Each structure stands twice: as structure tokens, then as C-alpha cells.
mmCIF file of C-alpha atoms and ligand atoms in Angstrom:
data_model
loop_
_atom_site.group_PDB
_atom_site.id
_atom_site.type_symbol
_atom_site.label_atom_id
_atom_site.label_comp_id
_atom_site.label_asym_id
_atom_site.label_seq_id
_atom_site.Cartn_x
_atom_site.Cartn_y
_atom_site.Cartn_z
ATOM 1 C CA MET A 1 -28.030 -2.817 -21.762
ATOM 2 C CA SER A 2 -27.134 -2.110 -18.185
ATOM 3 C CA LYS A 3 -23.575 -1.637 -17.080
ATOM 4 C CA LEU A 4 -21.609 -4.478 -15.567
ATOM 5 C CA ILE A 5 -19.939 -4.125 -12.200
ATOM 6 C CA SER A 6 -17.393 -6.627 -10.948
ATOM 7 C CA LEU A 7 -17.152 -7.386 -7.259
ATOM 8 C CA ILE A 8 -13.702 -8.619 -6.304
ATOM 9 C CA ILE A 9 -13.499 -10.509 -3.056
ATOM 10 C CA PRO A 10 -10.210 -11.962 -1.752
ATOM 11 C CA VAL A 11 -10.793 -15.053 0.336
ATOM 12 C CA TYR A 12 -8.412 -16.607 2.815
ATOM 13 C CA ASN A 13 -9.936 -19.075 5.254
ATOM 14 C CA GLU A 14 -13.350 -17.444 5.204
ATOM 15 C CA SER A 15 -15.656 -20.455 4.892
ATOM 16 C CA LYS A 16 -17.740 -19.280 7.831
ATOM 17 C CA SER A 17 -18.365 -15.822 6.370
ATOM 18 C CA LEU A 18 -19.078 -16.651 2.747
ATOM 19 C CA ALA A 19 -22.737 -17.674 3.023
ATOM 20 C CA ALA A 20 -23.540 -14.616 5.133
ATOM 21 C CA LEU A 21 -21.661 -12.403 2.701
ATOM 22 C CA HIS A 22 -23.576 -13.805 -0.245
ATOM 23 C CA LYS A 23 -26.834 -13.349 1.598
ATOM 24 C CA ALA A 24 -26.004 -9.717 2.340
ATOM 25 C CA LEU A 25 -25.080 -9.195 -1.311
ATOM 26 C CA SER A 26 -28.288 -10.750 -2.562
ATOM 27 C CA LEU A 27 -30.235 -8.242 -0.491
ATOM 28 C CA VAL A 28 -28.405 -5.260 -1.970
ATOM 29 C CA LEU A 29 -27.624 -6.138 -5.569
ATOM 30 C CA PRO A 30 -31.210 -6.677 -6.811
ATOM 31 C CA THR A 31 -32.065 -3.110 -5.775
ATOM 32 C CA LEU A 32 -29.574 -1.809 -8.329
ATOM 33 C CA ALA A 33 -30.082 -1.460 -12.076
ATOM 34 C CA TYR A 34 -26.733 -3.019 -12.937
ATOM 35 C CA ASP A 35 -25.420 -6.417 -13.894
ATOM 36 C CA PHE A 36 -22.890 -7.901 -11.552
ATOM 37 C CA GLU A 37 -20.141 -10.463 -11.654
ATOM 38 C CA ILE A 38 -18.870 -11.678 -8.319
ATOM 39 C CA ILE A 39 -15.249 -12.790 -8.439
ATOM 40 C CA PHE A 40 -14.006 -14.728 -5.455
ATOM 41 C CA VAL A 41 -10.236 -15.016 -5.415
ATOM 42 C CA ASN A 42 -9.366 -17.930 -3.183
ATOM 43 C CA ASP A 43 -5.913 -17.110 -1.857
ATOM 44 C CA GLY A 44 -4.860 -20.648 -0.899
ATOM 45 C CA SER A 45 -7.364 -21.125 1.896
ATOM 46 C CA ARG A 46 -6.718 -24.098 4.127
ATOM 47 C CA ASP A 47 -10.354 -24.516 5.143
ATOM 48 C CA ASP A 48 -13.283 -25.391 2.912
ATOM 49 C CA SER A 49 -13.799 -21.926 1.460
ATOM 50 C CA VAL A 50 -13.619 -23.322 -2.075
ATOM 51 C CA ALA A 51 -16.342 -25.873 -1.403
ATOM 52 C CA GLU A 52 -18.417 -23.069 0.038
ATOM 53 C CA ILE A 53 -17.945 -20.917 -3.067
ATOM 54 C CA VAL A 54 -18.786 -23.823 -5.380
ATOM 55 C CA LYS A 55 -21.929 -24.363 -3.366
ATOM 56 C CA LEU A 56 -22.920 -20.729 -3.886
ATOM 57 C CA GLN A 57 -22.134 -21.014 -7.593
ATOM 58 C CA ASN A 58 -24.865 -23.647 -7.894
ATOM 59 C CA PHE A 59 -27.597 -21.117 -7.422
ATOM 60 C CA ASP A 60 -25.882 -17.914 -8.501
ATOM 61 C CA ASN A 61 -24.333 -17.998 -11.946
ATOM 62 C CA ARG A 62 -22.782 -14.545 -11.513
ATOM 63 C CA ILE A 63 -20.142 -16.061 -9.241
ATOM 64 C CA LYS A 64 -16.684 -16.755 -10.633
ATOM 65 C CA LEU A 65 -13.863 -18.416 -8.760
ATOM 66 C CA LEU A 66 -10.166 -17.762 -9.186
ATOM 67 C CA ASP A 67 -8.480 -20.461 -7.167
ATOM 68 C CA PHE A 68 -4.820 -19.820 -6.272
ATOM 69 C CA SER A 69 -2.468 -22.782 -5.889
ATOM 70 C CA ARG A 70 -1.233 -21.406 -2.575
ATOM 71 C CA ASN A 71 -1.412 -18.299 -0.428
ATOM 72 C CA PHE A 72 -0.020 -15.295 -2.300
ATOM 73 C CA GLY A 73 -1.368 -12.543 -0.070
ATOM 74 C CA LYS A 74 -4.285 -10.172 -0.361
ATOM 75 C CA GLU A 75 -2.465 -7.652 -2.548
ATOM 76 C CA ILE A 76 -1.862 -10.269 -5.213
ATOM 77 C CA ALA A 77 -5.384 -11.638 -4.848
ATOM 78 C CA LEU A 78 -6.824 -8.178 -5.527
ATOM 79 C CA THR A 79 -4.471 -7.798 -8.480
ATOM 80 C CA ALA A 80 -5.640 -11.111 -9.927
ATOM 81 C CA GLY A 81 -9.241 -9.990 -9.548
ATOM 82 C CA LEU A 82 -8.564 -6.713 -11.348
ATOM 83 C CA ASN A 83 -6.638 -8.539 -14.082
ATOM 84 C CA ASN A 84 -9.528 -10.895 -14.699
ATOM 85 C CA CYS A 85 -12.643 -8.803 -14.276
ATOM 86 C CA VAL A 86 -14.617 -7.532 -17.252
ATOM 87 C CA GLY A 87 -16.903 -4.957 -15.612
ATOM 88 C CA ASP A 88 -17.234 -1.278 -16.457
ATOM 89 C CA ALA A 89 -16.117 -0.773 -12.894
ATOM 90 C CA ALA A 90 -14.887 -3.026 -10.108
ATOM 91 C CA ILE A 91 -15.518 -2.898 -6.390
ATOM 92 C CA MET A 92 -13.071 -4.615 -4.058
ATOM 93 C CA LEU A 93 -14.327 -5.750 -0.700
ATOM 94 C CA ASP A 94 -13.281 -8.036 2.128
ATOM 95 C CA ALA A 95 -14.972 -11.378 2.579
ATOM 96 C CA ASP A 96 -15.319 -11.024 6.345
ATOM 97 C CA LEU A 97 -18.203 -8.484 6.108
ATOM 98 C CA GLN A 98 -16.045 -5.743 7.596
ATOM 99 C CA HIS A 99 -16.746 -3.693 4.500
ATOM 100 C CA PRO A 100 -20.512 -3.048 4.658
ATOM 101 C CA VAL A 101 -22.117 -4.141 1.400
ATOM 102 C CA GLU A 102 -25.043 -1.768 2.030
ATOM 103 C CA LEU A 103 -22.717 1.006 0.896
ATOM 104 C CA ILE A 104 -22.276 -0.433 -2.599
ATOM 105 C CA PRO A 105 -25.079 1.810 -3.971
ATOM 106 C CA GLU A 106 -23.275 4.853 -2.563
ATOM 107 C CA PHE A 107 -20.021 3.847 -4.256
ATOM 108 C CA ILE A 108 -21.839 3.403 -7.550
ATOM 109 C CA ALA A 109 -23.669 6.729 -7.204
ATOM 110 C CA LYS A 110 -20.348 8.554 -6.707
ATOM 111 C CA TRP A 111 -18.928 6.729 -9.701
ATOM 112 C CA GLU A 112 -21.891 7.746 -11.840
ATOM 113 C CA ALA A 113 -21.366 11.302 -10.609
ATOM 114 C CA GLY A 114 -17.950 11.281 -12.232
ATOM 115 C CA ALA A 115 -15.441 9.844 -9.755
ATOM 116 C CA GLN A 116 -13.139 7.266 -11.333
ATOM 117 C CA VAL A 117 -11.845 6.036 -7.983
ATOM 118 C CA VAL A 118 -14.143 5.879 -4.979
ATOM 119 C CA VAL A 119 -12.242 5.157 -1.796
ATOM 120 C CA GLY A 120 -13.787 3.712 1.332
ATOM 121 C CA VAL A 121 -12.409 5.630 4.293
ATOM 122 C CA ARG A 122 -12.751 4.005 7.680
ATOM 123 C CA ALA A 123 -14.263 6.121 10.404
ATOM 124 C CA LYS A 124 -12.366 5.964 13.675
ATOM 125 C CA ASN A 125 -12.655 2.457 14.990
ATOM 126 C CA SER A 126 -12.190 2.426 18.735
ATOM 127 C CA LYS A 127 -12.381 -1.336 18.926
ATOM 128 C CA GLU A 128 -9.137 -1.770 17.041
ATOM 129 C CA GLY A 129 -6.150 -2.700 19.162
ATOM 130 C CA ILE A 130 -4.000 0.164 20.373
ATOM 131 C CA ILE A 131 -0.933 -1.230 18.632
ATOM 132 C CA LYS A 132 -2.657 -1.364 15.249
ATOM 133 C CA ARG A 133 -4.136 2.085 15.691
ATOM 134 C CA PHE A 134 -0.876 3.652 16.831
ATOM 135 C CA GLY A 135 1.024 1.771 14.143
ATOM 136 C CA SER A 136 -1.217 2.989 11.377
ATOM 137 C CA LYS A 137 -0.889 6.556 12.623
ATOM 138 C CA ILE A 138 2.903 6.308 12.489
ATOM 139 C CA PHE A 139 2.744 4.619 9.099
ATOM 140 C CA TYR A 140 0.584 7.303 7.490
ATOM 141 C CA GLY A 141 2.608 10.031 9.186
ATOM 142 C CA ILE A 142 5.885 8.762 7.755
ATOM 143 C CA ILE A 143 4.589 7.790 4.337
ATOM 144 C CA SER A 144 2.922 11.153 3.718
ATOM 145 C CA LYS A 145 6.217 12.872 4.534
ATOM 146 C CA ILE A 146 8.564 10.730 2.480
ATOM 147 C CA SER A 147 6.499 9.752 -0.509
ATOM 148 C CA ASP A 148 5.327 11.742 -3.520
ATOM 149 C CA THR A 149 2.131 9.707 -3.753
ATOM 150 C CA LYS A 150 -0.689 11.230 -1.758
ATOM 151 C CA ILE A 151 -2.243 8.644 0.529
ATOM 152 C CA THR A 152 -5.371 9.336 2.566
ATOM 153 C CA PRO A 153 -5.116 8.113 6.168
ATOM 154 C CA ASN A 154 -7.583 5.322 6.979
ATOM 155 C CA ALA A 155 -8.193 4.769 3.281
ATOM 156 C CA THR A 156 -8.954 1.087 2.826
ATOM 157 C CA ASP A 157 -9.026 -1.459 0.053
ATOM 158 C CA PHE A 158 -12.797 -1.116 0.006
ATOM 159 C CA ARG A 159 -12.967 0.874 -3.202
ATOM 160 C CA LEU A 160 -14.475 1.194 -6.614
ATOM 161 C CA VAL A 161 -12.333 1.699 -9.690
ATOM 162 C CA ASP A 162 -13.482 2.643 -13.156
ATOM 163 C CA ARG A 163 -12.569 0.533 -16.201
ATOM 164 C CA VAL A 164 -10.054 3.207 -17.298
ATOM 165 C CA VAL A 165 -8.289 2.854 -13.942
ATOM 166 C CA ILE A 166 -8.387 -0.942 -14.109
ATOM 167 C CA ASP A 167 -6.751 -0.924 -17.533
ATOM 168 C CA GLU A 168 -4.004 1.401 -16.307
ATOM 169 C CA PHE A 169 -3.571 -0.697 -13.151
ATOM 170 C CA ASN A 170 -3.097 -3.802 -15.254
ATOM 171 C CA ARG A 171 0.030 -2.244 -16.763
ATOM 172 C CA PHE A 172 1.908 -2.449 -13.466
ATOM 173 C CA THR A 173 4.454 -5.240 -13.480
ATOM 174 C CA GLU A 174 6.079 -4.872 -10.074
ATOM 175 C CA HIS A 175 5.951 -7.941 -7.840
ATOM 176 C CA SER A 176 6.109 -6.385 -4.427
ATOM 177 C CA ARG A 177 3.036 -4.202 -4.342
ATOM 178 C CA MET A 178 0.332 -2.621 -2.269
ATOM 179 C CA THR A 179 -2.757 -2.433 -4.431
ATOM 180 C CA ARG A 180 -4.286 0.650 -2.872
ATOM 181 C CA ALA A 181 -1.027 2.566 -3.038
ATOM 182 C CA LEU A 182 -0.695 1.778 -6.735
ATOM 183 C CA ILE A 183 -4.236 2.983 -7.345
ATOM 184 C CA ASP A 184 -3.366 6.166 -5.460
ATOM 185 C CA TRP A 185 -0.230 6.531 -7.585
ATOM 186 C CA LEU A 186 -2.354 6.458 -10.729
ATOM 187 C CA GLY A 187 -4.263 9.580 -9.779
ATOM 188 C CA PHE A 188 -7.675 10.098 -11.478
ATOM 189 C CA GLU A 189 -10.812 11.753 -10.181
ATOM 190 C CA ARG A 190 -11.383 10.590 -6.623
ATOM 191 C CA ASP A 191 -14.191 10.633 -4.148
ATOM 192 C CA THR A 192 -14.635 8.980 -0.776
ATOM 193 C CA VAL A 193 -17.241 7.074 1.158
ATOM 194 C CA VAL A 194 -16.857 7.054 4.926
ATOM 195 C CA PHE A 195 -17.832 3.852 6.637
ATOM 196 C CA GLN A 196 -17.809 2.256 10.042
ATOM 197 C CA ALA A 197 -15.902 -0.996 9.864
ATOM 198 C CA ALA A 198 -18.008 -3.776 11.280
ATOM 199 C CA PRO A 199 -16.351 -6.359 13.507
ATOM 200 C CA ARG A 200 -15.113 -9.418 11.682
ATOM 201 C CA PHE A 201 -18.040 -11.780 11.010
ATOM 202 C CA ALA A 202 -16.204 -15.033 11.733
ATOM 203 C CA GLY A 203 -12.711 -16.405 11.960
ATOM 204 C CA GLU A 204 -9.604 -14.397 12.699
ATOM 205 C CA ALA A 205 -7.884 -11.483 11.009
ATOM 206 C CA SER A 206 -4.954 -12.987 9.199
ATOM 207 C CA TYR A 207 -2.965 -9.783 9.192
ATOM 208 C CA SER A 208 -0.917 -10.006 12.333
ATOM 209 C CA VAL A 209 1.043 -7.019 13.583
ATOM 210 C CA CYS A 210 4.165 -8.683 12.217
ATOM 211 C CA LYS A 211 2.672 -9.073 8.738
ATOM 212 C CA LEU A 212 1.460 -5.463 8.837
ATOM 213 C CA ILE A 213 4.953 -4.224 9.696
ATOM 214 C CA LYS A 214 6.312 -6.169 6.745
ATOM 215 C CA LEU A 215 3.671 -4.648 4.479
ATOM 216 C CA ALA A 216 4.447 -1.170 5.824
ATOM 217 C CA LEU A 217 8.176 -1.629 5.201
ATOM 218 C CA SER A 218 7.643 -2.906 1.698
ATOM 219 C CA SER A 219 5.396 0.030 0.877
ATOM 220 C CA PHE A 220 7.964 2.477 2.254
ATOM 221 C CA ILE A 221 10.452 0.920 -0.101
ATOM 222 C CA SER A 222 8.172 0.865 -3.099
ATOM 223 C CA LEU A 223 6.744 4.353 -2.616
ATOM 224 C CA SER A 224 9.826 6.234 -1.550
ATOM 225 C CA LEU A 225 13.551 6.193 -2.162
ATOM 226 C CA LEU A 226 14.302 8.012 1.059
ATOM 227 C CA PRO A 227 15.250 4.895 3.062
ATOM 228 C CA LEU A 228 17.769 4.041 0.372
ATOM 229 C CA LYS A 229 19.321 7.475 0.419
ATOM 230 C CA LEU A 230 19.402 7.730 4.216
ATOM 231 C CA ALA A 231 22.970 6.412 4.537
ATOM 232 C CA GLY A 232 24.172 8.977 2.042
ATOM 233 C CA TYR A 233 22.534 11.861 3.884
ATOM 234 C CA LEU A 234 24.050 10.670 7.154
ATOM 235 C CA GLY A 235 27.468 10.474 5.504
ATOM 236 C CA LEU A 236 27.199 14.006 4.140
ATOM 237 C CA PHE A 237 26.083 15.258 7.533
ATOM 238 C CA ILE A 238 29.122 13.688 9.196
ATOM 239 C CA ILE A 239 31.515 15.018 6.584
ATOM 240 C CA PHE A 240 30.198 18.544 6.820
ATOM 241 C CA THR A 241 30.178 18.653 10.616
ATOM 242 C CA VAL A 242 33.222 16.595 11.585
ATOM 243 C CA GLY A 243 35.312 17.775 8.634
ATOM 244 C CA PRO A 244 35.487 21.504 9.442
ATOM 245 C CA PHE A 245 35.770 20.821 13.150
ATOM 246 C CA GLY A 246 38.635 18.380 12.612
ATOM 247 C CA LEU A 247 40.361 20.897 10.389
ATOM 248 C CA TYR A 248 39.906 23.565 13.048
ATOM 249 C CA VAL A 249 41.493 21.310 15.692
ATOM 250 C CA LEU A 250 44.346 20.317 13.392
ATOM 251 C CA LEU A 251 45.263 23.865 12.380
ATOM 252 C CA GLY A 252 44.584 25.306 15.830
ATOM 253 C CA LYS A 253 46.701 22.756 17.652
ATOM 254 C CA TYR A 254 49.706 22.381 15.355
ATOM 255 C CA PHE A 255 49.927 25.705 13.565
ATOM 256 C CA PHE A 256 48.234 28.509 15.489
ATOM 257 C CA HIS A 257 48.313 27.062 19.034
ATOM 258 C CA TRP A 258 44.781 28.146 19.908
ATOM 259 C CA PRO A 259 44.085 27.047 23.489
ATOM 260 C CA PHE A 260 40.715 25.372 22.856
ATOM 261 C CA ALA A 261 41.958 23.451 19.838
ATOM 262 C CA SER A 262 45.108 22.407 21.708
ATOM 263 C CA SER A 263 43.053 20.809 24.477
ATOM 264 C CA PHE A 264 42.092 17.865 22.208
ATOM 265 C CA SER A 265 44.154 14.780 22.970
ATOM 266 C CA GLY A 266 45.649 12.423 20.402
ATOM 267 C CA PRO A 267 42.902 9.767 20.814
ATOM 268 C CA ALA A 268 40.255 12.474 20.414
ATOM 269 C CA GLN A 269 41.820 13.505 17.132
ATOM 270 C CA LEU A 270 41.950 9.893 16.078
ATOM 271 C CA ALA A 271 38.228 9.596 16.865
ATOM 272 C CA PHE A 272 37.528 12.597 14.634
ATOM 273 C CA LEU A 273 39.577 11.091 11.861
ATOM 274 C CA LEU A 274 37.732 7.777 12.104
ATOM 275 C CA LEU A 275 34.347 9.494 12.187
ATOM 276 C CA PHE A 276 35.330 11.509 9.136
ATOM 277 C CA MET A 277 36.286 8.303 7.324
ATOM 278 C CA VAL A 278 32.926 6.769 8.269
ATOM 279 C CA GLY A 279 31.330 9.861 6.766
ATOM 280 C CA ILE A 280 33.194 9.274 3.520
ATOM 281 C CA ILE A 281 32.202 5.612 3.417
ATOM 282 C CA LEU A 282 28.546 6.411 4.069
ATOM 283 C CA SER A 283 28.486 9.070 1.366
ATOM 284 C CA ALA A 284 30.047 6.598 -1.031
ATOM 285 C CA LEU A 285 27.217 4.194 -0.125
ATOM 286 C CA GLY A 286 24.792 7.015 -0.762
ATOM 287 C CA LEU A 287 26.316 7.508 -4.186
ATOM 288 C CA ILE A 288 25.869 3.833 -4.957
ATOM 289 C CA SER A 289 22.295 4.027 -3.716
ATOM 290 C CA LEU A 290 21.571 6.684 -6.339
ATOM 291 C CA TYR A 291 22.444 4.135 -8.978
ATOM 292 C CA VAL A 292 20.470 1.416 -7.195
ATOM 293 C CA ALA A 293 17.509 3.796 -7.059
ATOM 294 C CA SER A 294 17.670 4.373 -10.753
ATOM 295 C CA ILE A 295 17.963 0.623 -11.400
ATOM 296 C CA HIS A 296 14.961 0.084 -9.095
ATOM 297 C CA GLY A 297 12.981 2.630 -11.095
ATOM 298 C CA GLU A 298 13.864 0.984 -14.390
ATOM 299 C CA VAL A 299 13.223 -2.538 -13.148
ATOM 300 C CA ILE A 300 9.733 -1.963 -11.758
ATOM 301 C CA GLY A 301 8.993 -0.214 -15.055
ATOM 302 C CA ARG A 302 6.049 1.898 -13.955
ATOM 303 C CA PRO A 303 4.139 3.541 -16.793
ATOM 304 C CA LEU A 304 5.787 6.822 -17.746
ATOM 305 C CA TYR A 305 2.510 8.670 -17.702
ATOM 306 C CA VAL A 306 -1.178 8.012 -17.291
ATOM 307 C CA VAL A 307 -3.693 9.598 -19.641
ATOM 308 C CA LYS A 308 -6.985 10.547 -18.060
ATOM 309 C CA LYS A 309 -9.018 10.919 -21.212
ATOM 310 C CA ASN A 310 -8.118 10.806 -24.867
ATOM 311 C CA LYS A 311 -10.494 13.245 -26.485
HETATM 312 N N1 UDP B 401 -6.927 -12.212 2.704
HETATM 313 C C1 UDP B 401 -6.355 -12.806 1.580
HETATM 314 N N2 UDP B 401 -5.082 -13.325 1.684
HETATM 315 C C2 UDP B 401 -4.375 -13.251 2.851
HETATM 316 C C3 UDP B 401 -4.956 -12.619 3.956
HETATM 317 C C4 UDP B 401 -6.245 -12.107 3.850
HETATM 318 O O1 UDP B 401 -6.968 -12.881 0.518
HETATM 319 O O2 UDP B 401 -3.244 -13.736 2.881
HETATM 320 C C5 UDP B 401 -8.299 -11.659 2.593
HETATM 321 C C6 UDP B 401 -9.260 -12.097 3.697
HETATM 322 O O3 UDP B 401 -9.921 -13.279 3.348
HETATM 323 C C7 UDP B 401 -10.215 -10.921 3.755
HETATM 324 C C8 UDP B 401 -9.330 -9.738 3.426
HETATM 325 O O4 UDP B 401 -8.209 -10.266 2.725
HETATM 326 O O5 UDP B 401 -11.234 -11.022 2.788
HETATM 327 C C9 UDP B 401 -8.894 -8.965 4.663
HETATM 328 O O6 UDP B 401 -8.218 -9.825 5.529
HETATM 329 P P1 UDP B 401 -8.289 -9.663 7.112
HETATM 330 O O7 UDP B 401 -9.693 -9.565 7.548
HETATM 331 O O8 UDP B 401 -7.465 -10.770 7.677
HETATM 332 O O9 UDP B 401 -7.515 -8.280 7.324
HETATM 333 P P2 UDP B 401 -7.971 -6.981 8.118
HETATM 334 O O10 UDP B 401 -9.467 -6.952 8.182
HETATM 335 O O11 UDP B 401 -7.314 -7.071 9.421
HETATM 336 O O12 UDP B 401 -7.424 -5.861 7.265
HETATM 337 MG MG1 MG B 402 -10.944 -8.177 8.171
#
């Protein structure tokens, strides 16, 4: 019996791309000695994407439809696909043909060669807007510095995951999530496939700059506790700089009568005092944030460990 591979395709207002996507798939899939299930996750489309998928279902019984009651976002749509697929491996790809389906054989070959996660890495795309390009550079720069999870720049959601990875992924319970970051968090044997992102086939990209910033912020928060601890660090910095200096001025002016220390006026000393107090308040916030961080860790309840193979 040949192995089953699940294709997971999130769909949000893609009615114009779906037929072309299916056509492209039906050119590639028959060349491969695998069975396929094609899972379309309709993420609350407002156009007739669902009708389009049902139409395709009429002459392709490998197609399954998960129809969301409203728009939940791509990350959740991918999660739903992974939760509901039954393949020995799953490949996630965009419905707008930006992820070239011709590369599916390459993903599968790397999987057969032993990789449990095969990540599609986008080659430099000069057509992308300067804001998006610059933004993603900043995002990957910051996230690789502040997070323990290793994230490849330009890594996309176009990826294959082995059944073992899918089962581990399905243990995540956190609500606010970035699917590819969670897969990266899991580890496992990885390989990459470099691809040139095609222009969108039809319709418009629904990830505006604003939505991307939101996604970036939420992944900072979920992948790193640094933002939470920032106030505390600032507080400690203030205490350890302003504190000794204030003490120097106080002793120098009122006890030892050093000339430099005596030159500070009353209001200046008051400013030091206030700044010092701010330092104390911020460090107290930092202390609280340590507890919040530990609550955060307990609440999202990530698996304690991930076993690669149980021999
Ligand atoms: N998508 C989705 N829910 C959303 C937004 C997008 O399922 O709320 C799907 C969309 O149909 C497409 C994929 O996610 O298949 C990527 O979306 P898009 O092309 O808008 O993003 P970009 O290519 O800019 O990353
Ligand atoms: Mg797209």
C-alpha cells in the first residue's frame, strides 16, 4: 500500500485561484507513487470559495472541506488541517499558487531521505514591497536574538511535516499561535527547499502590514519573555546608575563638601531621587513579571519534552 500524504490548504477568499490550483495539482500528483488527501480549510471566506471547492469535490474524491463558521486566521486554519489530517505526512501550502506545487516531489524526496520537517525557504523576492521586506528583516533580526527557538529567515509555511511531528504538534493547546514557529520549537530532523515565490494568482493578499505587525508582536510574546522582563531590566539599570551617583552627591555635598558634588542644586537632587524611585517601581514591576512569566508558561502548557524516536 502506498503512503498517504495530506495537502493542507487554507482558503480565504480564493475562489478565483482554486480551479487553477487544482489543475496544477492534478498535473503533479499523478506523477507520484503516493495517495493524497487534499484538505481545504475554508477560513470564513466571504466569496464563493466554498461553492468552488464543492464543485471540485464532484470530480475529485480526494478533496475534503473543513468549513469554518467565520474567519479565524491562517494560523488556526493550518492547525485545524493538521488536527484533522490522516496522512503519513502533511504538506501545507497557500491557495494563491504562490507556493509552487511543482516542488511537492522535492519535499517528498527530502522526507523520504529522512527529514521529518521540510521547510520551504523563499528566495529573495524583489517584487515584495520595501516595507514588508524591511519589516521581515527586522522581525527575524529581533526574534533570533531574543528567542531560544531557532527560526530560519524567509522560512515560510510551505512545509512538509512527518506524522510524528503532526502528533506532537497536536498536543499544543495555546490559542495565540504561529504555526511555523511552533513547528520550529518542536525540533526534529530538518531540511529545506528553496523556492521562488510566484506572484499571487488572483485576488489580494489578505495580510496587510498592520496584520503582519500584529502577528509579529504576538510571536515575540509567545516565543520570548524578554518584552515582559524589559521593565525590570530598565529598573535595575536606573537603580544601579542613579543610586550610586545620588549617594555620591548626597555624601559629597553634605558631609565631605566635594566641589563637584556641591554644585548640584536642590531640584537636581530631587530629580535624582525621583528617578531612583522610578527605578524601584520598575524593578518591582520586573519582579511581578517573573511571576507572570511563570504563569504564562504554565497556562500555555507546552509539552515538557518531545521524543524523537522511541526505540
Ligand atoms: N488565509 C487564511 N485566512 C486568513 C488569511 C489568509 O486562510 O485570514 C490563507 C489565504 O487564503 C492563502 C494563505 O492563507 O491561502 C496566504 O494568505 P495571503 O496570500 O493573503 O498571505 P501572503 O501570501 O501575503 O503571506
Ligand atoms: Mg499569498
